[in-house]
Backbone as a printed PyTorch tensor [residue, N CA C, xyz], in Angstrom:
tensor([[[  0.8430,  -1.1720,   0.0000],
         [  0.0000,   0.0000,   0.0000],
         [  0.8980,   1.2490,   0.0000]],

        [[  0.5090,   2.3390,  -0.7950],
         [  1.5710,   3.1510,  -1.0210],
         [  0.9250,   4.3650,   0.3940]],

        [[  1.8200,   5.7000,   0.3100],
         [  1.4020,   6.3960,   1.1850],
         [ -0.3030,   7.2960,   0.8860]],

        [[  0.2200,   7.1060,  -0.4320],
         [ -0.9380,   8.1540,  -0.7220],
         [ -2.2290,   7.1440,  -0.4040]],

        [[ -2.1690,   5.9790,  -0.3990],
         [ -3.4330,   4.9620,  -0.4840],
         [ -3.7000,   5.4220,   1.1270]],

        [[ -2.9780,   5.0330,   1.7070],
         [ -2.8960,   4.6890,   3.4670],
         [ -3.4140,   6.1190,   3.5780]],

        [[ -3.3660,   7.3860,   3.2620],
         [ -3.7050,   8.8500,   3.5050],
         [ -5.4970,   8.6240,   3.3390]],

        [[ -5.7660,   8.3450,   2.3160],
         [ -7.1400,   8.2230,   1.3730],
         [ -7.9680,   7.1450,   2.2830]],

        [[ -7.4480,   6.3620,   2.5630],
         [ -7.8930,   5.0930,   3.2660],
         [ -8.1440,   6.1860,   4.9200]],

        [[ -7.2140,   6.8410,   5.3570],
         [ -7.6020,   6.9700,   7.0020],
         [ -8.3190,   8.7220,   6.6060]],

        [[ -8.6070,   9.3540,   5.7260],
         [ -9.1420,  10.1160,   5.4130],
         [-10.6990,   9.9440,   5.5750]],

        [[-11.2900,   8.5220,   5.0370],
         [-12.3250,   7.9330,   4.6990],
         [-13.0960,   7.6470,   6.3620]],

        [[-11.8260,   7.5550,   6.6990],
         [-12.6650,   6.3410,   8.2840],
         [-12.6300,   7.9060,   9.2270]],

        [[-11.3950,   8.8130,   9.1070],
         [-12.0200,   9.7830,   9.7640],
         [-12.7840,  10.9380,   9.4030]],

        [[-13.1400,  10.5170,   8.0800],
         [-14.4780,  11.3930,   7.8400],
         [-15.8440,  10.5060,   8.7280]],

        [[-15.9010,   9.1970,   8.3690],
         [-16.6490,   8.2830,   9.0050],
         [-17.1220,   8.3840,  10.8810]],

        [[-15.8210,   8.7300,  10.9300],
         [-15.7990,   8.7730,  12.7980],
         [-16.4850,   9.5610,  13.0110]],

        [[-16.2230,  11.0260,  12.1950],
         [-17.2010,  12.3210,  12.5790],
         [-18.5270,  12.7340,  12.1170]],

        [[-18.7100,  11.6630,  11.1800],
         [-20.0500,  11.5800,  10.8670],
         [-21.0860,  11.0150,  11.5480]],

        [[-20.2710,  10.0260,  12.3170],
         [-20.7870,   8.8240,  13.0370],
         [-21.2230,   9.4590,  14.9650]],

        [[-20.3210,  10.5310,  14.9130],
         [-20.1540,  11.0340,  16.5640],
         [-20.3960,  12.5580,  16.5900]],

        [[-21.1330,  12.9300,  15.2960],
         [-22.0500,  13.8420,  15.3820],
         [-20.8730,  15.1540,  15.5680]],

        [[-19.6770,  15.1250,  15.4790],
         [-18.7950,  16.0720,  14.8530],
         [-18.5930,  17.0890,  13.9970]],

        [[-18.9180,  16.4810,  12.9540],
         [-19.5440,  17.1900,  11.6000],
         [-20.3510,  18.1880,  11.4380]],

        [[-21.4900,  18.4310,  12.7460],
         [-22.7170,  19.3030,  12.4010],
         [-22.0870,  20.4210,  12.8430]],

        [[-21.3770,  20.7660,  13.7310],
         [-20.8510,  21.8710,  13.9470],
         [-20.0080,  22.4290,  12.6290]],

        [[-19.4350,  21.6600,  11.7370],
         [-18.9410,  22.3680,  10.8710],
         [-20.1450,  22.8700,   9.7250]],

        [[-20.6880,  21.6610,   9.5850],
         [-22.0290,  21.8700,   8.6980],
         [-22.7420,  23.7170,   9.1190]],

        [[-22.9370,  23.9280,  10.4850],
         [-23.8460,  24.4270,  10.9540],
         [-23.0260,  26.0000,  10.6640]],

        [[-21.8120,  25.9440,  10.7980],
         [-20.8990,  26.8430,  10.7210],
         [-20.9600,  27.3390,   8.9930]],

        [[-20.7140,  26.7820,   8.2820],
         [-20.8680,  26.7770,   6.4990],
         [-22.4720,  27.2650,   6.4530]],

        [[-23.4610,  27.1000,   6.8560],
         [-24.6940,  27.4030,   6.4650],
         [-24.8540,  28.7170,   7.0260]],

        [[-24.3620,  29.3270,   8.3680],
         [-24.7500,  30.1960,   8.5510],
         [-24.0360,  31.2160,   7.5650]],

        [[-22.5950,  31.0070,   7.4680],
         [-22.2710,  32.2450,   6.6830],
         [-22.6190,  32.3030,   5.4330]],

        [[-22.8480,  30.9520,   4.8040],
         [-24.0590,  31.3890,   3.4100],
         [-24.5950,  32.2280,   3.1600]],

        [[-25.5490,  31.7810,   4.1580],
         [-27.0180,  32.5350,   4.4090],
         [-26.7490,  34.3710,   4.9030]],

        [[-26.6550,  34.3690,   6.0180],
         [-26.5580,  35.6870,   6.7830],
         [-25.2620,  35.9780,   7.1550]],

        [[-24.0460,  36.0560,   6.4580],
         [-22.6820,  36.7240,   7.0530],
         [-22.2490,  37.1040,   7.9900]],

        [[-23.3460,  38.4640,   7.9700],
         [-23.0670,  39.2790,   9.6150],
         [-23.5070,  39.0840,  10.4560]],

        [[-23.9340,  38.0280,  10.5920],
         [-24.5960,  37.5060,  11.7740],
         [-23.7290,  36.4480,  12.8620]],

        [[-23.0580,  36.7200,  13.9750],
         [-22.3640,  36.0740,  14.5540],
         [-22.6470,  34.5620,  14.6430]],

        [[-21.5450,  33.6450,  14.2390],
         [-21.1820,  32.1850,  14.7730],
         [-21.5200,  31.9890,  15.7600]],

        [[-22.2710,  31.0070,  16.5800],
         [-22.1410,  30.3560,  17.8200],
         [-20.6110,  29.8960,  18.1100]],

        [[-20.2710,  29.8800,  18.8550],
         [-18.9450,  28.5090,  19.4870],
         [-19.4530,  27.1010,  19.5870]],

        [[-18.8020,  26.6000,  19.6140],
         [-18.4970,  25.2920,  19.2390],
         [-19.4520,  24.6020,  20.5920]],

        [[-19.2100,  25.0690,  21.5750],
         [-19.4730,  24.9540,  23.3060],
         [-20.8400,  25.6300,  23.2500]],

        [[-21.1620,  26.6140,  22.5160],
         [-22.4070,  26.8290,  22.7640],
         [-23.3660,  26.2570,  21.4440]],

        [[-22.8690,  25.9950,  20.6260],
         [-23.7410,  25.0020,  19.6780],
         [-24.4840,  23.7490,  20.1430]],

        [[-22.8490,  22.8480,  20.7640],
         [-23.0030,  21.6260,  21.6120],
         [-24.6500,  21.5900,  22.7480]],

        [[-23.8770,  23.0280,  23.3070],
         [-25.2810,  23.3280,  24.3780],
         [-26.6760,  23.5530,  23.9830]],

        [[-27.0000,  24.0400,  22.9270],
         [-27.8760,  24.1360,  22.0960],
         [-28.8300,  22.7640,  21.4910]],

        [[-28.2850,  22.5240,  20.9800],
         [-27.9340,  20.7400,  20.5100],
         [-28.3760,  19.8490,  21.5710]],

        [[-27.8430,  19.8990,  22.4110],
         [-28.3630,  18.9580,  23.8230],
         [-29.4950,  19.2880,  24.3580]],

        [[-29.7690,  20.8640,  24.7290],
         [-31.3100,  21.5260,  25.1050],
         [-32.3380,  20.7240,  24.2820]],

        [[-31.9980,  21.0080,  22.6020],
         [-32.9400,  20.6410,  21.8910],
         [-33.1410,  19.2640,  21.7700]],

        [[-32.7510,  18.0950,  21.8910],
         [-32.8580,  16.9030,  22.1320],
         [-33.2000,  16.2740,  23.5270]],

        [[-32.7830,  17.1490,  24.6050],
         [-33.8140,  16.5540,  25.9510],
         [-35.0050,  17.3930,  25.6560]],

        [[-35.2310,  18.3950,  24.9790],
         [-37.2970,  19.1760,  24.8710],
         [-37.4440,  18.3650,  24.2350]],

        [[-37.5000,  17.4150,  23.3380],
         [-37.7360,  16.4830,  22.1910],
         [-37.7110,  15.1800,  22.7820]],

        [[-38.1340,  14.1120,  23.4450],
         [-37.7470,  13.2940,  23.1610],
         [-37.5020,  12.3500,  22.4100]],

        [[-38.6830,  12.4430,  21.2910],
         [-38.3490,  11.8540,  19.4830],
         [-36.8410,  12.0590,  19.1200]],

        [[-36.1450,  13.5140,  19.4060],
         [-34.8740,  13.2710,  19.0020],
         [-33.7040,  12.3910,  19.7680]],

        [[-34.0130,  11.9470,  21.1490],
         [-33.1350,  11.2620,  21.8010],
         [-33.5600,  11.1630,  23.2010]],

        [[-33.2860,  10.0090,  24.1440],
         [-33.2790,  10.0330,  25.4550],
         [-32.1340,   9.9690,  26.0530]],

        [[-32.2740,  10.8200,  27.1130],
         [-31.2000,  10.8610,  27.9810],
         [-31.2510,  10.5460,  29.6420]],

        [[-30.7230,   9.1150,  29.8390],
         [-31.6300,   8.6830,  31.1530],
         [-31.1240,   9.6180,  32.1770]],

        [[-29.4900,  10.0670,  32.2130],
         [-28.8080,  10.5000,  33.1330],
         [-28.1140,  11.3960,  33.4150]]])
């Protein structure tokens, strides 16, 4: 396996990881806002997370959280 394979190959699984552990939406969420509305301040990362969690314990369709 050459290097460039082995790069492409762990590229794949850690795109996978962060897709998988919900990583990703913060970047997602980050790209849509400045699309859309520019001047409109970013959340942090810490307050997205917090956001994110609020909205899934008001929901429980989106997730339970026993503890």
């Amino acid at each position: 396996m050459t290097v460039a394979e082995v790069r492409r190959v762990a590229g794949r699984i850690r795109w996978y990881v962060r897709e998988l552990t919900g990583e990703s939406t913060y970047d997602r969420y980050v790209a849509h806002a400045r699309t859309h509305d520019p001047d409109t301040p970013v959340m942090t990362r810490r307050a997205f997370e917090r956001s994110r969690m609020d909205a899934r314990e008001a929901d429980p369709r989106e997730g339970f959280r026993c503890c």
